[in-house]
mmCIF file of C-alpha atoms in Angstrom:
data_model
loop_
_atom_site.group_PDB
_atom_site.id
_atom_site.type_symbol
_atom_site.label_atom_id
_atom_site.label_comp_id
_atom_site.label_asym_id
_atom_site.label_seq_id
_atom_site.Cartn_x
_atom_site.Cartn_y
_atom_site.Cartn_z
ATOM 1 C CA MET K 682 0.016 -0.014 -0.016
ATOM 2 C CA SER K 683 1.063 3.585 -0.619
ATOM 3 C CA SER K 684 2.525 5.457 2.279
ATOM 4 C CA GLY K 685 1.207 8.742 0.907
ATOM 5 C CA PRO K 686 -1.854 10.656 2.109
ATOM 6 C CA LEU K 687 -5.342 9.392 1.129
ATOM 7 C CA ILE K 688 -6.609 12.984 0.703
ATOM 8 C CA SER K 689 -5.016 16.204 -0.568
ATOM 9 C CA ILE K 690 -6.657 19.343 0.731
ATOM 10 C CA CYS K 691 -5.747 22.281 -1.529
ATOM 11 C CA ILE K 692 -6.145 25.778 -0.047
ATOM 12 C CA PRO K 693 -5.257 28.566 -2.495
ATOM 13 C CA ALA K 694 -4.800 31.716 -0.454
ATOM 14 C CA TYR K 695 -4.417 35.425 -1.121
ATOM 15 C CA ASN K 696 -4.551 38.096 1.620
ATOM 16 C CA SER K 697 -6.507 35.772 3.874
ATOM 17 C CA GLU K 698 -5.211 36.733 7.277
ATOM 18 C CA HIS K 699 -8.756 37.181 8.711
ATOM 19 C CA PHE K 700 -9.878 33.665 7.828
ATOM 20 C CA ILE K 701 -6.904 31.297 7.207
ATOM 21 C CA GLY K 702 -6.509 30.365 10.848
ATOM 22 C CA SER K 703 -10.095 29.212 11.232
ATOM 23 C CA THR K 704 -9.962 27.414 7.934
ATOM 24 C CA LEU K 705 -6.839 25.410 8.959
ATOM 25 C CA GLN K 706 -8.245 24.651 12.347
ATOM 26 C CA SER K 707 -11.360 23.176 10.757
ATOM 27 C CA VAL K 708 -9.214 20.976 8.564
ATOM 28 C CA LEU K 709 -7.001 19.699 11.384
ATOM 29 C CA HIS K 710 -10.095 18.824 13.438
ATOM 30 C CA GLN K 711 -11.302 16.259 10.888
ATOM 31 C CA THR K 712 -12.210 12.822 12.224
ATOM 32 C CA CYS K 713 -10.388 11.317 9.178
ATOM 33 C CA PRO K 714 -6.644 12.194 9.760
ATOM 34 C CA ASN K 715 -5.059 10.712 6.606
ATOM 35 C CA PHE K 716 -4.583 13.894 4.628
ATOM 36 C CA GLU K 717 -2.117 16.498 3.425
ATOM 37 C CA VAL K 718 -2.827 20.229 3.341
ATOM 38 C CA ILE K 719 -1.259 22.285 0.542
ATOM 39 C CA VAL K 720 -1.556 26.047 1.010
ATOM 40 C CA THR K 721 -0.458 28.011 -2.043
ATOM 41 C CA ASP K 722 -0.066 31.687 -1.164
ATOM 42 C CA ASP K 723 -0.495 33.921 -4.163
ATOM 43 C CA HIS K 724 2.034 36.620 -3.135
ATOM 44 C CA SER K 725 -0.009 37.988 -0.264
ATOM 45 C CA THR K 726 0.748 41.435 1.182
ATOM 46 C CA ASP K 727 -0.798 40.782 4.594
ATOM 47 C CA ARG K 728 0.009 38.279 7.402
ATOM 48 C CA THR K 729 -1.327 35.131 5.650
ATOM 49 C CA ILE K 730 2.056 33.484 5.369
ATOM 50 C CA SER K 731 3.102 34.162 8.998
ATOM 51 C CA LEU K 732 -0.169 32.808 10.281
ATOM 52 C CA VAL K 733 0.076 29.599 8.295
ATOM 53 C CA ARG K 734 3.668 29.060 9.549
ATOM 54 C CA LYS K 735 2.357 29.181 13.217
ATOM 55 C CA PHE K 736 0.679 25.791 12.678
ATOM 56 C CA ASN K 737 2.991 23.073 13.885
ATOM 57 C CA ASP K 738 1.641 20.176 11.849
ATOM 58 C CA ARG K 739 3.743 18.171 9.413
ATOM 59 C CA ARG K 740 0.669 17.623 7.227
ATOM 60 C CA ILE K 741 0.626 21.333 6.290
ATOM 61 C CA ARG K 742 2.778 22.361 3.352
ATOM 62 C CA LEU K 743 3.104 26.058 2.530
ATOM 63 C CA VAL K 744 4.094 27.125 -0.993
ATOM 64 C CA GLU K 745 4.794 30.792 -1.678
ATOM 65 C CA ASN K 746 4.275 32.036 -5.178
ATOM 66 C CA GLN K 747 6.905 34.478 -6.312
ATOM 67 C CA ALA K 748 4.353 36.406 -8.341
ATOM 68 C CA ASN K 749 0.566 36.674 -8.285
ATOM 69 C CA LEU K 750 -0.881 33.994 -10.519
ATOM 70 C CA GLY K 751 -4.550 34.977 -10.244
ATOM 71 C CA ILE K 752 -7.387 32.778 -9.069
ATOM 72 C CA ALA K 753 -7.195 30.057 -11.675
ATOM 73 C CA GLY K 754 -3.410 30.001 -11.671
ATOM 74 C CA ASN K 755 -3.191 29.642 -7.922
ATOM 75 C CA TRP K 756 -5.916 27.001 -7.772
ATOM 76 C CA ASN K 757 -4.116 25.003 -10.463
ATOM 77 C CA LYS K 758 -0.782 25.439 -8.669
ATOM 78 C CA ALA K 759 -2.316 23.852 -5.617
ATOM 79 C CA LEU K 760 -3.862 20.997 -7.672
ATOM 80 C CA SER K 761 -0.557 20.261 -9.348
ATOM 81 C CA LEU K 762 1.054 19.593 -5.987
ATOM 82 C CA ALA K 763 -1.620 17.195 -4.745
ATOM 83 C CA THR K 764 -0.470 13.546 -4.175
ATOM 84 C CA GLY K 765 -3.540 11.992 -2.544
ATOM 85 C CA LYS K 766 -5.936 9.609 -4.128
ATOM 86 C CA TYR K 767 -8.708 12.153 -3.477
ATOM 87 C CA VAL K 768 -8.653 15.923 -3.652
ATOM 88 C CA LYS K 769 -10.623 18.695 -2.040
ATOM 89 C CA VAL K 770 -10.126 22.362 -3.004
ATOM 90 C CA MET K 771 -11.347 24.896 -0.506
ATOM 91 C CA GLY K 772 -11.056 28.658 -0.137
ATOM 92 C CA ALA K 773 -8.960 30.193 2.517
ATOM 93 C CA ASP K 774 -12.128 31.442 4.160
ATOM 94 C CA ASP K 775 -14.095 28.128 4.040
ATOM 95 C CA LEU K 776 -14.707 25.660 6.832
ATOM 96 C CA LEU K 777 -15.046 21.896 7.075
ATOM 97 C CA TYR K 778 -17.270 20.291 9.683
ATOM 98 C CA PRO K 779 -15.468 17.482 11.598
ATOM 99 C CA ASP K 780 -17.045 14.537 9.719
ATOM 100 C CA CYS K 781 -16.742 15.983 6.236
ATOM 101 C CA LEU K 782 -13.745 13.955 4.930
ATOM 102 C CA HIS K 783 -14.953 10.793 6.614
ATOM 103 C CA CYS K 784 -18.402 10.877 5.098
ATOM 104 C CA GLN K 785 -17.224 11.738 1.593
ATOM 105 C CA ILE K 786 -14.464 9.138 1.621
ATOM 106 C CA GLU K 787 -16.882 6.553 2.852
ATOM 107 C CA ALA K 788 -19.192 7.330 -0.077
ATOM 108 C CA LEU K 789 -16.496 7.220 -2.763
ATOM 109 C CA GLU K 790 -14.865 4.047 -1.358
ATOM 110 C CA LYS K 791 -18.057 2.005 -1.502
ATOM 111 C CA PRO K 792 -18.069 -0.515 -4.376
ATOM 112 C CA ALA K 793 -21.673 0.392 -5.140
ATOM 113 C CA ASN K 794 -20.482 3.977 -5.991
ATOM 114 C CA ALA K 795 -17.607 2.906 -8.197
ATOM 115 C CA GLY K 796 -18.913 4.998 -11.016
ATOM 116 C CA ALA K 797 -18.734 8.240 -8.933
ATOM 117 C CA VAL K 798 -15.810 10.595 -9.487
ATOM 118 C CA LEU K 799 -17.153 13.256 -7.113
ATOM 119 C CA ALA K 800 -18.814 13.313 -3.726
ATOM 120 C CA VAL K 801 -20.888 16.472 -2.917
ATOM 121 C CA CYS K 802 -22.261 17.597 0.425
ATOM 122 C CA ASN K 803 -24.680 20.339 1.510
ATOM 123 C CA SER K 804 -23.236 23.499 3.056
ATOM 124 C CA ASP K 805 -23.974 26.572 5.160
ATOM 125 C CA VAL K 806 -23.299 30.069 4.010
ATOM 126 C CA ILE K 807 -21.567 32.129 6.704
ATOM 127 C CA ASN K 808 -20.701 35.783 7.061
ATOM 128 C CA ALA K 809 -17.360 37.333 7.880
ATOM 129 C CA ASN K 810 -17.976 36.693 11.573
ATOM 130 C CA GLY K 811 -18.616 32.944 11.070
ATOM 131 C CA GLN K 812 -22.359 33.248 11.609
ATOM 132 C CA ILE K 813 -24.641 31.097 9.472
ATOM 133 C CA VAL K 814 -26.823 33.260 7.232
ATOM 134 C CA LEU K 815 -28.186 30.543 4.892
ATOM 135 C CA HIS K 816 -28.546 26.760 4.791
ATOM 136 C CA ARG K 817 -27.927 25.574 1.338
ATOM 137 C CA ARG K 818 -29.955 22.552 0.341
ATOM 138 C CA SER K 819 -29.316 20.601 -2.817
ATOM 139 C CA ARG K 820 -32.213 20.101 -5.210
ATOM 140 C CA PHE K 821 -30.632 16.788 -6.292
ATOM 141 C CA PRO K 822 -31.684 13.541 -4.574
ATOM 142 C CA SER K 823 -29.395 11.663 -2.155
ATOM 143 C CA GLY K 824 -27.134 8.995 -3.566
ATOM 144 C CA LEU K 825 -25.725 8.559 -7.023
ATOM 145 C CA ASN K 826 -26.655 11.145 -9.640
ATOM 146 C CA ARG K 827 -25.678 11.029 -13.299
ATOM 147 C CA GLY K 828 -23.025 13.611 -14.061
ATOM 148 C CA LYS K 829 -24.691 14.602 -17.370
ATOM 149 C CA GLU K 830 -27.989 15.297 -15.664
ATOM 150 C CA LEU K 831 -26.443 17.396 -12.904
ATOM 151 C CA ILE K 832 -24.810 19.731 -15.430
ATOM 152 C CA ARG K 833 -27.935 19.846 -17.650
ATOM 153 C CA ASN K 834 -29.925 20.959 -14.590
ATOM 154 C CA CYS K 835 -27.379 23.706 -13.847
ATOM 155 C CA VAL K 836 -27.796 24.957 -17.438
ATOM 156 C CA ARG K 837 -31.544 24.905 -17.142
ATOM 157 C CA TRP K 838 -31.479 26.921 -13.896
ATOM 158 C CA GLY K 839 -28.700 29.186 -14.983
ATOM 159 C CA ALA K 840 -26.814 28.566 -11.761
ATOM 160 C CA ASN K 841 -24.144 26.422 -10.049
ATOM 161 C CA LEU K 842 -26.543 24.023 -8.240
ATOM 162 C CA ILE K 843 -23.697 21.698 -7.280
ATOM 163 C CA GLY K 844 -21.862 24.259 -5.146
ATOM 164 C CA GLU K 845 -18.546 25.831 -4.493
ATOM 165 C CA PRO K 846 -15.339 23.763 -4.538
ATOM 166 C CA VAL K 847 -15.377 23.140 -0.772
ATOM 167 C CA VAL K 848 -18.485 20.931 -1.041
ATOM 168 C CA GLY K 849 -16.728 18.425 -3.354
ATOM 169 C CA LEU K 850 -14.210 15.675 -2.964
ATOM 170 C CA PHE K 851 -13.041 14.132 -6.198
ATOM 171 C CA LYS K 852 -10.769 11.396 -7.540
ATOM 172 C CA ARG K 853 -7.404 12.853 -8.430
ATOM 173 C CA ASP K 854 -6.746 10.479 -11.344
ATOM 174 C CA VAL K 855 -9.687 11.998 -13.221
ATOM 175 C CA LEU K 856 -7.695 15.247 -13.613
ATOM 176 C CA SER K 857 -5.570 13.661 -16.331
ATOM 177 C CA LYS K 858 -8.694 13.431 -18.411
ATOM 178 C CA SER K 859 -10.799 16.381 -17.277
ATOM 179 C CA GLY K 860 -8.080 19.002 -16.931
ATOM 180 C CA MET K 861 -7.598 21.799 -14.389
ATOM 181 C CA PHE K 862 -9.400 25.037 -13.651
ATOM 182 C CA ASP K 863 -10.001 27.134 -16.801
ATOM 183 C CA PRO K 864 -8.990 30.807 -16.525
ATOM 184 C CA ALA K 865 -11.200 31.604 -19.488
ATOM 185 C CA ASN K 866 -14.270 31.189 -17.291
ATOM 186 C CA PRO K 867 -13.496 33.351 -14.144
ATOM 187 C CA TYR K 868 -17.141 33.888 -13.127
ATOM 188 C CA VAL K 869 -18.192 30.237 -13.488
ATOM 189 C CA ILE K 870 -14.835 28.691 -12.861
ATOM 190 C CA ASP K 871 -16.052 26.182 -10.315
ATOM 191 C CA LEU K 872 -19.094 25.068 -12.378
ATOM 192 C CA ALA K 873 -16.871 24.729 -15.504
ATOM 193 C CA PHE K 874 -14.511 22.544 -13.471
ATOM 194 C CA TRP K 875 -17.409 20.303 -12.265
ATOM 195 C CA ALA K 876 -18.646 20.023 -15.826
ATOM 196 C CA ASP K 877 -15.317 18.846 -17.088
ATOM 197 C CA LEU K 878 -14.993 16.392 -14.137
ATOM 198 C CA LEU K 879 -18.492 14.933 -14.579
ATOM 199 C CA LYS K 880 -17.859 14.021 -18.207
ATOM 200 C CA HIS K 881 -16.002 11.012 -16.721
ATOM 201 C CA GLY K 882 -18.358 9.777 -14.026
ATOM 202 C CA ASP K 883 -21.247 10.431 -11.640
ATOM 203 C CA ALA K 884 -21.562 12.302 -8.373
ATOM 204 C CA PHE K 885 -22.683 11.029 -4.952
ATOM 205 C CA MET K 886 -24.907 13.556 -3.305
ATOM 206 C CA GLU K 887 -24.793 13.793 0.515
ATOM 207 C CA GLN K 888 -27.681 15.699 2.076
ATOM 208 C CA ARG K 889 -25.864 16.467 5.384
ATOM 209 C CA ARG K 890 -24.226 19.859 5.765
ATOM 210 C CA LEU K 891 -20.545 19.090 6.132
ATOM 211 C CA ALA K 892 -18.946 22.391 5.100
ATOM 212 C CA ALA K 893 -19.421 26.168 5.146
ATOM 213 C CA TYR K 894 -18.253 28.895 2.869
ATOM 214 C CA THR K 895 -18.125 32.667 3.072
ATOM 215 C CA ARG K 896 -20.128 34.457 0.376
ATOM 216 C CA SER K 897 -17.189 36.674 -0.562
ATOM 217 C CA PHE K 898 -16.622 36.095 -4.307
ATOM 218 C CA PHE K 899 -17.163 39.792 -5.186
ATOM 219 C CA ARG K 900 -14.748 40.907 -2.494
ATOM 220 C CA LYS K 901 -12.150 38.448 -3.748
ATOM 221 C CA MET K 902 -12.534 39.755 -7.328
ATOM 222 C CA ARG K 903 -11.914 43.328 -6.066
ATOM 223 C CA ALA K 904 -8.838 42.291 -4.023
ATOM 224 C CA ASP K 905 -7.299 40.211 -6.785
ATOM 225 C CA PRO K 906 -4.809 42.395 -8.784
ATOM 226 C CA PHE K 907 -5.455 40.308 -11.930
ATOM 227 C CA TYR K 908 -9.168 41.214 -12.215
ATOM 228 C CA ARG K 909 -9.149 44.599 -10.462
ATOM 229 C CA ALA K 910 -12.930 44.786 -10.026
ATOM 230 C CA THR K 911 -13.984 48.207 -9.020
ATOM 231 C CA LEU K 912 -16.246 49.156 -6.132
ATOM 232 C CA ALA K 913 -18.978 50.022 -8.668
ATOM 233 C CA ASP K 914 -18.575 46.502 -10.180
ATOM 234 C CA VAL K 915 -18.996 44.981 -6.734
ATOM 235 C CA VAL K 916 -22.102 47.087 -5.823
ATOM 236 C CA SER K 917 -23.675 46.282 -9.156
ATOM 237 C CA GLY K 918 -23.038 42.612 -8.691
ATOM 238 C CA TYR K 919 -24.583 42.509 -5.161
ATOM 239 C CA PHE K 920 -27.737 44.286 -6.377
ATOM 240 C CA ARG K 921 -28.119 41.980 -9.355
ATOM 241 C CA ALA K 922 -27.304 38.791 -7.491
ATOM 242 C CA PHE K 923 -29.548 39.408 -4.418
ATOM 243 C CA PRO K 924 -32.987 38.957 -6.084
ATOM 244 C CA ARG K 925 -31.769 35.920 -8.022
ATOM 245 C CA CYS K 926 -30.565 34.406 -4.655
ATOM 246 C CA ILE K 927 -33.925 35.050 -3.018
ATOM 247 C CA LEU K 928 -35.858 33.651 -5.954
ATOM 248 C CA ARG K 929 -33.572 30.556 -6.198
ATOM 249 C CA ASN K 930 -33.959 29.696 -2.552
ATOM 250 C CA PHE K 931 -37.748 30.298 -2.670
ATOM 251 C CA LEU K 932 -38.147 27.985 -5.671
ATOM 252 C CA ILE K 933 -35.918 25.291 -4.078
ATOM 253 C CA LYS K 934 -38.054 25.328 -0.921
ATOM 254 C CA LEU K 935 -41.264 25.387 -2.949
ATOM 255 C CA ARG K 936 -40.219 22.386 -4.967
ATOM 256 C CA ALA K 937 -39.009 20.502 -1.874
ATOM 257 C CA GLY K 938 -42.327 21.152 -0.164
ATOM 258 C CA ALA K 939 -44.267 19.949 -3.107
ATOM 259 C CA LYS K 940 -42.281 16.742 -3.273
ATOM 260 C CA GLY K 941 -42.810 16.172 0.452
ATOM 261 C CA THR K 942 -46.631 16.204 0.027
ATOM 262 C CA ASN K 943 -46.599 13.365 -2.468
#
């Protein structure tokens, strides 16, 4: 048997001093301990690097980029360093609940789920203070779901119904066929990645909430020197996204309620 880690947890970071400590703590508190953590710092100008170095755990590997690679470049840098059988990519402001890795590994290791290349869990949306502001519930049924149908549903709804990278755990060997994160799709980079991945297998959907993420995409775009989104861009994005978010969650709850009455 291989002596390497079962799971590679990739954490691309950029100016993440306010969150990186909590993120790493949530990873180190996993009930499944067989993992490596790869933090790729994208030339941060704050205390991100010094805070990562304070963690005295041999499973954590810090890689410092000599120049800013941008979001896709930094995510791909982290992926390229992964050595585990399975990979999870999470933001430097995301959290894993203690049983996340255990539950997702259990699903992917079951012979009955051999056709799955991805395990997905439900998640909570948290604010900058770590408070839960929304419970995300998948509109897909528990268990195995065909990859093609998942993506077709995302297209129909015009949204990433699968979720942010933190909700997924995928088989690393599929990357040789599916490819890495595509910088040509910055605003749907995670959905484009799932679409490429699910060309090669199915997804196991877990209804438990095993992760949390901060709704901070617009803030990241403004902070990233590659995209240089302006304050006006951010404000416009929030105002346009808010009604869609409300409508989406209303429709999901409505459909879930209708199914529950059958």
